[in-house]
PDB file of C-alpha atoms in Angstrom:
ATOM      1  CA  UNK A   1      -1.777 -12.531 -15.894  1.00 92.00           C
ATOM      2  CA  UNK A   2       1.560 -13.980 -14.460  1.00 97.00           C
ATOM      3  CA  UNK A   3       3.559 -12.770 -11.661  1.00 98.00           C
ATOM      4  CA  UNK A   4       5.992 -11.170 -14.038  1.00 98.00           C
ATOM      5  CA  UNK A   5       2.758  -9.421 -15.585  1.00 98.00           C
ATOM      6  CA  UNK A   6       1.725  -8.154 -12.176  1.00 98.00           C
ATOM      7  CA  UNK A   7       5.078  -7.041 -11.163  1.00 98.00           C
ATOM      8  CA  UNK A   8       5.532  -5.113 -14.440  1.00 98.00           C
ATOM      9  CA  UNK A   9       2.206  -3.463 -13.696  1.00 98.00           C
ATOM     10  CA  UNK A  10       3.471  -2.402 -10.277  1.00 98.00           C
ATOM     11  CA  UNK A  11       6.823  -1.092 -11.236  1.00 98.00           C
ATOM     12  CA  UNK A  12       5.049   1.027 -14.202  1.00 98.00           C
ATOM     13  CA  UNK A  13       2.752   2.434 -11.512  1.00 98.00           C
ATOM     14  CA  UNK A  14       5.643   3.142  -9.077  1.00 98.00           C
ATOM     15  CA  UNK A  15       7.395   4.821 -11.885  1.00 98.00           C
ATOM     16  CA  UNK A  16       4.477   7.215 -12.565  1.00 98.00           C
ATOM     17  CA  UNK A  17       4.095   7.773  -8.712  1.00 98.00           C
ATOM     18  CA  UNK A  18       7.672   8.837  -8.358  1.00 98.00           C
ATOM     19  CA  UNK A  19       8.598  10.237 -11.778  1.00 98.00           C
ATOM     20  CA  UNK A  20      11.184   7.841 -12.850  1.00 98.00           C
ATOM     21  CA  UNK A  21      11.234   5.056 -15.418  1.00 98.00           C
ATOM     22  CA  UNK A  22      10.033   1.686 -14.683  1.00 98.00           C
ATOM     23  CA  UNK A  23      13.463   0.173 -15.468  1.00 98.00           C
ATOM     24  CA  UNK A  24      14.997   2.154 -12.718  1.00 98.00           C
ATOM     25  CA  UNK A  25      13.711  -0.195 -10.150  1.00 98.00           C
ATOM     26  CA  UNK A  26      15.503  -3.347 -11.961  1.00 97.00           C
ATOM     27  CA  UNK A  27      19.145  -1.402 -11.801  1.00 97.00           C
ATOM     28  CA  UNK A  28      21.783  -2.326  -9.162  1.00 96.00           C
ATOM     29  CA  UNK A  29      22.399   1.569  -9.192  1.00 97.00           C
ATOM     30  CA  UNK A  30      20.434   4.007  -6.664  1.00 98.00           C
ATOM     31  CA  UNK A  31      18.429   6.728  -8.525  1.00 98.00           C
ATOM     32  CA  UNK A  32      17.425  10.165  -7.346  1.00 98.00           C
ATOM     33  CA  UNK A  33      14.836  12.051  -9.364  1.00 98.00           C
ATOM     34  CA  UNK A  34      12.852  15.279  -8.606  1.00 98.00           C
ATOM     35  CA  UNK A  35       9.324  14.417  -7.855  1.00 98.00           C
ATOM     36  CA  UNK A  36       6.513  16.102  -9.647  1.00 97.00           C
ATOM     37  CA  UNK A  37       2.736  15.883 -10.018  1.00 97.00           C
ATOM     38  CA  UNK A  38       1.088  13.377 -12.521  1.00 97.00           C
ATOM     39  CA  UNK A  39      -2.549  12.735 -12.775  1.00 96.00           C
ATOM     40  CA  UNK A  40      -2.000   9.256 -13.257  1.00 97.00           C
ATOM     41  CA  UNK A  41      -0.392   8.696 -10.024  1.00 98.00           C
ATOM     42  CA  UNK A  42      -2.213   6.888  -7.114  1.00 97.00           C
ATOM     43  CA  UNK A  43      -5.034   9.020  -6.032  1.00 96.00           C
ATOM     44  CA  UNK A  44      -4.160   9.244  -2.438  1.00 95.00           C
ATOM     45  CA  UNK A  45      -0.697  10.440  -2.823  1.00 96.00           C
ATOM     46  CA  UNK A  46       0.233  14.062  -2.360  1.00 95.00           C
ATOM     47  CA  UNK A  47       2.460  15.322  -5.115  1.00 97.00           C
ATOM     48  CA  UNK A  48       5.107  16.585  -5.392  1.00 98.00           C
ATOM     49  CA  UNK A  49       6.530  14.331  -2.597  1.00 98.00           C
ATOM     50  CA  UNK A  50       9.203  16.277  -0.118  1.00 98.00           C
ATOM     51  CA  UNK A  51      10.989  12.858   0.071  1.00 98.00           C
ATOM     52  CA  UNK A  52      10.023   9.229  -0.769  1.00 98.00           C
ATOM     53  CA  UNK A  53      12.101   6.310  -0.970  1.00 98.00           C
ATOM     54  CA  UNK A  54      11.018   3.050  -2.490  1.00 98.00           C
ATOM     55  CA  UNK A  55      12.541  -0.203  -3.180  1.00 98.00           C
ATOM     56  CA  UNK A  56      11.633  -3.402  -4.904  1.00 98.00           C
ATOM     57  CA  UNK A  57      14.637  -4.889  -3.460  1.00 97.00           C
ATOM     58  CA  UNK A  58      17.375  -4.190  -6.175  1.00 97.00           C
ATOM     59  CA  UNK A  59      18.304  -0.672  -5.346  1.00 98.00           C
ATOM     60  CA  UNK A  60      16.517   2.659  -4.040  1.00 98.00           C
ATOM     61  CA  UNK A  61      14.879   5.027  -5.900  1.00 98.00           C
ATOM     62  CA  UNK A  62      14.259   8.228  -4.254  1.00 98.00           C
ATOM     63  CA  UNK A  63      11.818  10.946  -5.416  1.00 98.00           C
ATOM     64  CA  UNK A  64      12.392  14.247  -3.773  1.00 98.00           C
ATOM     65  CA  UNK A  65      12.298  18.035  -4.101  1.00 97.00           C
ATOM     66  CA  UNK A  66      15.169  19.572  -5.651  1.00 97.00           C
ATOM     67  CA  UNK A  67      16.713  21.368  -2.747  1.00 97.00           C
ATOM     68  CA  UNK A  68      17.550  17.723  -0.672  1.00 98.00           C
ATOM     69  CA  UNK A  69      18.472  15.641  -3.632  1.00 98.00           C
ATOM     70  CA  UNK A  70      22.148  15.635  -2.726  1.00 98.00           C
ATOM     71  CA  UNK A  71      21.347  15.126   0.959  1.00 98.00           C
ATOM     72  CA  UNK A  72      19.185  12.257   0.031  1.00 98.00           C
ATOM     73  CA  UNK A  73      21.735  10.910  -2.548  1.00 98.00           C
ATOM     74  CA  UNK A  74      24.363  11.022  -0.072  1.00 98.00           C
ATOM     75  CA  UNK A  75      22.294   8.902   2.535  1.00 98.00           C
ATOM     76  CA  UNK A  76      21.247   6.131   0.047  1.00 98.00           C
ATOM     77  CA  UNK A  77      24.638   5.812  -1.117  1.00 97.00           C
ATOM     78  CA  UNK A  78      26.175   5.419   2.525  1.00 97.00           C
ATOM     79  CA  UNK A  79      24.475   2.450   3.721  1.00 97.00           C
ATOM     80  CA  UNK A  80      23.168  -0.941   2.505  1.00 95.00           C
ATOM     81  CA  UNK A  81      19.735  -0.850   0.874  1.00 95.00           C
ATOM     82  CA  UNK A  82      17.893  -2.794   3.649  1.00 93.00           C
ATOM     83  CA  UNK A  83      19.588  -0.540   6.171  1.00 96.00           C
ATOM     84  CA  UNK A  84      18.213   2.635   4.878  1.00 97.00           C
ATOM     85  CA  UNK A  85      14.920   1.672   5.811  1.00 97.00           C
ATOM     86  CA  UNK A  86      15.520   1.063   9.291  1.00 95.00           C
ATOM     87  CA  UNK A  87      17.231   2.465  12.536  1.00 95.00           C
ATOM     88  CA  UNK A  88      19.654   2.967  13.511  1.00 97.00           C
ATOM     89  CA  UNK A  89      20.923   4.202  10.032  1.00 97.00           C
ATOM     90  CA  UNK A  90      17.350   5.822   9.476  1.00 97.00           C
ATOM     91  CA  UNK A  91      18.301   8.336  12.415  1.00 97.00           C
ATOM     92  CA  UNK A  92      21.040   9.774  10.013  1.00 98.00           C
ATOM     93  CA  UNK A  93      18.366  10.594   7.345  1.00 98.00           C
ATOM     94  CA  UNK A  94      16.003  11.780  10.144  1.00 97.00           C
ATOM     95  CA  UNK A  95      18.548  14.169  11.462  1.00 97.00           C
ATOM     96  CA  UNK A  96      19.470  15.536   8.068  1.00 98.00           C
ATOM     97  CA  UNK A  97      15.914  16.022   6.970  1.00 98.00           C
ATOM     98  CA  UNK A  98      15.149  18.117  10.110  1.00 97.00           C
ATOM     99  CA  UNK A  99      17.465  20.783   8.693  1.00 96.00           C
ATOM    100  CA  UNK A 100      14.686  21.213   5.992  1.00 97.00           C
ATOM    101  CA  UNK A 101      11.707  21.115   8.262  1.00 97.00           C
ATOM    102  CA  UNK A 102      10.862  17.614   7.472  1.00 98.00           C
ATOM    103  CA  UNK A 103      10.086  14.337   9.567  1.00 97.00           C
ATOM    104  CA  UNK A 104       9.800  10.751   8.645  1.00 97.00           C
ATOM    105  CA  UNK A 105       6.197  10.094   8.472  1.00 97.00           C
ATOM    106  CA  UNK A 106       5.025   6.785   6.656  1.00 96.00           C
ATOM    107  CA  UNK A 107       6.773   3.503   6.390  1.00 96.00           C
ATOM    108  CA  UNK A 108       4.838   0.950   4.271  1.00 96.00           C
ATOM    109  CA  UNK A 109       5.139  -2.732   2.736  1.00 97.00           C
ATOM    110  CA  UNK A 110       3.283  -3.541  -0.331  1.00 98.00           C
ATOM    111  CA  UNK A 111       2.170  -6.920  -1.339  1.00 98.00           C
ATOM    112  CA  UNK A 112       1.375  -8.282  -4.709  1.00 98.00           C
ATOM    113  CA  UNK A 113      -0.821 -11.480  -5.354  1.00 98.00           C
ATOM    114  CA  UNK A 114       1.120 -14.623  -6.391  1.00 98.00           C
ATOM    115  CA  UNK A 115      -0.912 -16.385  -8.884  1.00 97.00           C
ATOM    116  CA  UNK A 116       0.688 -19.914  -7.988  1.00 96.00           C
ATOM    117  CA  UNK A 117      -0.586 -19.412  -4.531  1.00 96.00           C
ATOM    118  CA  UNK A 118      -3.923 -17.477  -4.643  1.00 96.00           C
ATOM    119  CA  UNK A 119      -7.014 -19.282  -4.329  1.00 96.00           C
ATOM    120  CA  UNK A 120     -10.473 -18.999  -3.219  1.00 94.00           C
ATOM    121  CA  UNK A 121     -10.355 -20.001   0.384  1.00 95.00           C
ATOM    122  CA  UNK A 122     -13.175 -21.292   2.519  1.00 94.00           C
ATOM    123  CA  UNK A 123     -15.327 -19.122   4.581  1.00 96.00           C
ATOM    124  CA  UNK A 124     -17.559 -20.776   7.281  1.00 96.00           C
ATOM    125  CA  UNK A 125     -20.044 -17.920   6.565  1.00 98.00           C
ATOM    126  CA  UNK A 126     -22.125 -16.877   3.705  1.00 98.00           C
ATOM    127  CA  UNK A 127     -20.216 -14.340   1.208  1.00 98.00           C
ATOM    128  CA  UNK A 128     -21.571 -11.717  -0.997  1.00 98.00           C
ATOM    129  CA  UNK A 129     -20.036  -9.955  -3.913  1.00 98.00           C
ATOM    130  CA  UNK A 130     -20.579  -6.040  -3.316  1.00 98.00           C
ATOM    131  CA  UNK A 131     -20.297  -3.210  -5.514  1.00 97.00           C
ATOM    132  CA  UNK A 132     -20.293   0.607  -4.947  1.00 96.00           C
ATOM    133  CA  UNK A 133     -23.832   0.984  -4.465  1.00 96.00           C
ATOM    134  CA  UNK A 134     -23.734  -1.440  -1.643  1.00 97.00           C
ATOM    135  CA  UNK A 135     -21.383   0.541   0.575  1.00 98.00           C
ATOM    136  CA  UNK A 136     -23.685   3.437   1.009  1.00 96.00           C
ATOM    137  CA  UNK A 137     -24.386   2.643   4.647  1.00 96.00           C
ATOM    138  CA  UNK A 138     -21.085   1.184   5.631  1.00 97.00           C
ATOM    139  CA  UNK A 139     -19.034   4.157   6.155  1.00 97.00           C
ATOM    140  CA  UNK A 140     -18.384   3.597   9.500  1.00 96.00           C
ATOM    141  CA  UNK A 141     -15.397   3.117  11.991  1.00 96.00           C
ATOM    142  CA  UNK A 142     -15.804  -0.632  12.224  1.00 97.00           C
ATOM    143  CA  UNK A 143     -15.329  -0.625   7.958  1.00 98.00           C
ATOM    144  CA  UNK A 144     -12.757   2.144   8.133  1.00 97.00           C
ATOM    145  CA  UNK A 145      -9.938  -0.092   6.932  1.00 97.00           C
ATOM    146  CA  UNK A 146     -11.987  -1.591   4.063  1.00 98.00           C
ATOM    147  CA  UNK A 147     -13.614   1.679   3.169  1.00 98.00           C
ATOM    148  CA  UNK A 148     -12.530   5.217   2.735  1.00 96.00           C
ATOM    149  CA  UNK A 149     -15.156   7.798   3.319  1.00 94.00           C
ATOM    150  CA  UNK A 150     -13.109  10.472   2.097  1.00 93.00           C
ATOM    151  CA  UNK A 151     -12.812   9.052  -1.142  1.00 94.00           C
ATOM    152  CA  UNK A 152     -16.112   7.045  -1.751  1.00 96.00           C
ATOM    153  CA  UNK A 153     -15.861   7.675  -5.300  1.00 96.00           C
ATOM    154  CA  UNK A 154     -13.127   5.162  -5.515  1.00 97.00           C
ATOM    155  CA  UNK A 155     -14.498   2.244  -3.617  1.00 97.00           C
ATOM    156  CA  UNK A 156     -15.538   0.106  -6.320  1.00 97.00           C
ATOM    157  CA  UNK A 157     -15.838  -3.447  -5.287  1.00 98.00           C
ATOM    158  CA  UNK A 158     -16.039  -5.660  -2.023  1.00 98.00           C
ATOM    159  CA  UNK A 159     -16.536  -9.056  -0.718  1.00 98.00           C
ATOM    160  CA  UNK A 160     -18.714  -9.262   2.619  1.00 98.00           C
ATOM    161  CA  UNK A 161     -19.134 -12.008   5.170  1.00 98.00           C
ATOM    162  CA  UNK A 162     -22.532 -12.274   6.717  1.00 98.00           C
ATOM    163  CA  UNK A 163     -23.812 -14.200   9.729  1.00 98.00           C
ATOM    164  CA  UNK A 164     -27.720 -14.556   9.926  1.00 97.00           C
ATOM    165  CA  UNK A 165     -27.886 -11.420   7.489  1.00 96.00           C
ATOM    166  CA  UNK A 166     -25.459  -9.427   9.648  1.00 97.00           C
ATOM    167  CA  UNK A 167     -22.026  -8.146   8.211  1.00 98.00           C
ATOM    168  CA  UNK A 168     -19.536  -9.414  10.179  1.00 98.00           C
ATOM    169  CA  UNK A 169     -16.169  -9.012   7.699  1.00 98.00           C
ATOM    170  CA  UNK A 170     -15.527  -6.812   4.846  1.00 98.00           C
ATOM    171  CA  UNK A 171     -12.994  -6.559   2.162  1.00 98.00           C
ATOM    172  CA  UNK A 172     -13.282  -3.793  -0.176  1.00 98.00           C
ATOM    173  CA  UNK A 173     -10.910  -2.340  -2.616  1.00 98.00           C
ATOM    174  CA  UNK A 174     -10.341   1.194  -4.048  1.00 98.00           C
ATOM    175  CA  UNK A 175      -9.534   1.946  -7.593  1.00 97.00           C
ATOM    176  CA  UNK A 176      -6.459   4.147  -6.524  1.00 96.00           C
ATOM    177  CA  UNK A 177      -5.044   4.211 -10.289  1.00 96.00           C
ATOM    178  CA  UNK A 178      -6.028   3.029 -13.787  1.00 95.00           C
ATOM    179  CA  UNK A 179      -4.556  -0.544 -13.378  1.00 97.00           C
ATOM    180  CA  UNK A 180      -4.222  -1.125  -9.554  1.00 98.00           C
ATOM    181  CA  UNK A 181      -7.054  -1.512  -6.950  1.00 98.00           C
ATOM    182  CA  UNK A 182      -5.848  -1.606  -3.197  1.00 98.00           C
ATOM    183  CA  UNK A 183      -7.512  -3.961  -1.012  1.00 98.00           C
ATOM    184  CA  UNK A 184      -8.557  -3.021   2.726  1.00 98.00           C
ATOM    185  CA  UNK A 185     -10.007  -5.832   5.027  1.00 98.00           C
ATOM    186  CA  UNK A 186     -12.076  -5.513   8.540  1.00 98.00           C
ATOM    187  CA  UNK A 187     -13.371  -8.351  10.584  1.00 98.00           C
ATOM    188  CA  UNK A 188     -15.696  -7.805  13.538  1.00 97.00           C
ATOM    189  CA  UNK A 189     -13.742  -8.377  16.813  1.00 95.00           C
ATOM    190  CA  UNK A 190     -15.949 -11.468  17.777  1.00 96.00           C
ATOM    191  CA  UNK A 191     -15.223 -13.193  14.282  1.00 97.00           C
ATOM    192  CA  UNK A 192     -11.408 -12.999  14.403  1.00 95.00           C
ATOM    193  CA  UNK A 193      -9.106 -15.689  14.044  1.00 94.00           C
ATOM    194  CA  UNK A 194     -11.500 -17.908  12.131  1.00 96.00           C
ATOM    195  CA  UNK A 195      -9.899 -17.416   8.623  1.00 96.00           C
ATOM    196  CA  UNK A 196     -12.458 -14.938   7.656  1.00 98.00           C
ATOM    197  CA  UNK A 197     -10.127 -12.034   6.727  1.00 98.00           C
ATOM    198  CA  UNK A 198      -8.093 -14.461   4.153  1.00 98.00           C
ATOM    199  CA  UNK A 199     -11.182 -15.811   2.725  1.00 98.00           C
ATOM    200  CA  UNK A 200     -12.226 -12.391   2.088  1.00 98.00           C
ATOM    201  CA  UNK A 201      -9.159 -10.887   0.618  1.00 98.00           C
ATOM    202  CA  UNK A 202      -8.121 -13.992  -1.441  1.00 98.00           C
ATOM    203  CA  UNK A 203     -11.732 -13.896  -3.049  1.00 98.00           C
ATOM    204  CA  UNK A 204     -11.634 -10.113  -3.638  1.00 98.00           C
ATOM    205  CA  UNK A 205      -8.322 -10.348  -5.339  1.00 98.00           C
ATOM    206  CA  UNK A 206      -9.584 -13.081  -7.539  1.00 98.00           C
ATOM    207  CA  UNK A 207     -12.513 -10.797  -8.510  1.00 98.00           C
ATOM    208  CA  UNK A 208      -9.948  -7.994  -9.273  1.00 98.00           C
ATOM    209  CA  UNK A 209      -7.883 -10.080 -11.422  1.00 98.00           C
ATOM    210  CA  UNK A 210     -10.809 -11.195 -13.312  1.00 97.00           C
ATOM    211  CA  UNK A 211     -11.528  -7.673 -14.214  1.00 97.00           C
ATOM    212  CA  UNK A 212      -7.978  -7.309 -15.575  1.00 97.00           C
ATOM    213  CA  UNK A 213      -6.455  -5.357 -12.634  1.00 98.00           C
ATOM    214  CA  UNK A 214      -3.793  -5.628 -10.309  1.00 98.00           C
ATOM    215  CA  UNK A 215      -4.854  -6.083  -6.600  1.00 98.00           C
ATOM    216  CA  UNK A 216      -2.180  -4.752  -4.175  1.00 98.00           C
ATOM    217  CA  UNK A 217      -2.040  -4.838  -0.293  1.00 98.00           C
ATOM    218  CA  UNK A 218      -0.376  -2.384   1.924  1.00 97.00           C
ATOM    219  CA  UNK A 219       0.510  -2.631   5.587  1.00 96.00           C
ATOM    220  CA  UNK A 220       3.141  -1.361   8.046  1.00 94.00           C
ATOM    221  CA  UNK A 221       6.056  -4.067   8.515  1.00 91.00           C
ATOM    222  CA  UNK A 222       4.983  -4.089  12.252  1.00 93.00           C
ATOM    223  CA  UNK A 223       1.314  -4.839  11.876  1.00 95.00           C
ATOM    224  CA  UNK A 224       1.965  -8.649  11.954  1.00 96.00           C
ATOM    225  CA  UNK A 225      -1.722  -9.712  11.904  1.00 96.00           C
ATOM    226  CA  UNK A 226      -2.044  -7.776   8.694  1.00 97.00           C
ATOM    227  CA  UNK A 227       0.975  -9.194   7.555  1.00 97.00           C
ATOM    228  CA  UNK A 228       0.078 -12.571   8.162  1.00 97.00           C
ATOM    229  CA  UNK A 229      -3.195 -11.998   6.445  1.00 98.00           C
ATOM    230  CA  UNK A 230      -1.603 -10.844   3.394  1.00 98.00           C
ATOM    231  CA  UNK A 231       0.495 -13.965   3.107  1.00 97.00           C
ATOM    232  CA  UNK A 232      -2.265 -16.429   3.919  1.00 97.00           C
ATOM    233  CA  UNK A 233      -4.433 -14.931   1.352  1.00 98.00           C
ATOM    234  CA  UNK A 234      -1.819 -15.639  -1.320  1.00 98.00           C
ATOM    235  CA  UNK A 235       0.222 -12.271  -1.498  1.00 98.00           C
ATOM    236  CA  UNK A 236       3.991 -11.888  -1.287  1.00 98.00           C
ATOM    237  CA  UNK A 237       6.168  -8.747  -0.491  1.00 97.00           C
ATOM    238  CA  UNK A 238       6.696  -6.781  -3.625  1.00 98.00           C
ATOM    239  CA  UNK A 239       8.114  -3.317  -2.622  1.00 98.00           C
ATOM    240  CA  UNK A 240       8.654  -0.969   0.280  1.00 98.00           C
ATOM    241  CA  UNK A 241       8.369   2.782   0.725  1.00 98.00           C
ATOM    242  CA  UNK A 242       9.365   5.514   3.301  1.00 98.00           C
ATOM    243  CA  UNK A 243       7.960   9.122   3.158  1.00 98.00           C
ATOM    244  CA  UNK A 244       9.139  12.217   4.950  1.00 98.00           C
ATOM    245  CA  UNK A 245       6.371  14.964   5.394  1.00 98.00           C
ATOM    246  CA  UNK A 246       6.641  18.660   6.765  1.00 97.00           C
ATOM    247  CA  UNK A 247       7.186  18.462  10.681  1.00 96.00           C
ATOM    248  CA  UNK A 248       3.863  20.307  11.372  1.00 95.00           C
ATOM    249  CA  UNK A 249       1.995  17.592   9.159  1.00 95.00           C
ATOM    250  CA  UNK A 250       3.637  14.807  11.391  1.00 95.00           C
ATOM    251  CA  UNK A 251       2.836  16.769  14.647  1.00 94.00           C
ATOM    252  CA  UNK A 252      -0.822  17.191  13.773  1.00 93.00           C
ATOM    253  CA  UNK A 253      -1.078  13.311  12.994  1.00 93.00           C
ATOM    254  CA  UNK A 254       0.466  12.767  16.545  1.00 94.00           C
ATOM    255  CA  UNK A 255      -1.976  14.713  18.339  1.00 89.00           C
ATOM    256  CA  UNK A 256      -4.710  12.267  17.424  1.00 68.00           C
TER     257      UNK A 256
END
């Protein structure tokens, strides 16, 4: 696959997730659509959205519930694209959504592999390709970024790093939708800053591409360590999303 092929796959998937057309992300005009359920959407998404803003850098596509469509349309039409995803302008949206019992909840940056940059990177430790059956005993807190216990059936492939037979790093991917697999990575604290994360992430990405799927990587923009790993592994920023949820959902998360 070329970078253009990979981007098209991602846009098609985002179109399914948001309930729009893939071409909408290429427009210079913002778009507001009414969110709906779709069985082909990313498995972890809770659809329909209350309010979800997405951008591939050209415009904003907002997938919302019907009663707030005009409110969101007014907001994304009022400020420059990039400022709609950050404060202080974001406070305007936050205040407007509060009237509907909603709060801004998730803000994420998504990365796609750059086939001109991604390569198998050296790892000072033994690495092994892992499949679903190898994950059975690994659902524990230290591997919780790589594996998801709530959706074990989606964890399909991984690459582990071993020091004298002991697992010290794990990159694994979940088959979140038909054509895109999401990568997560964990490295034991005593083994960090040795390039293990990038070695495992890039190796797993190459294995995913071999299988005709598109690997993607998601992190908060403020998680500098994770962003650095994405870039070092041969990934580039592709799109951003902002999601609002009911206030009680956000408050429950903040209790943890």
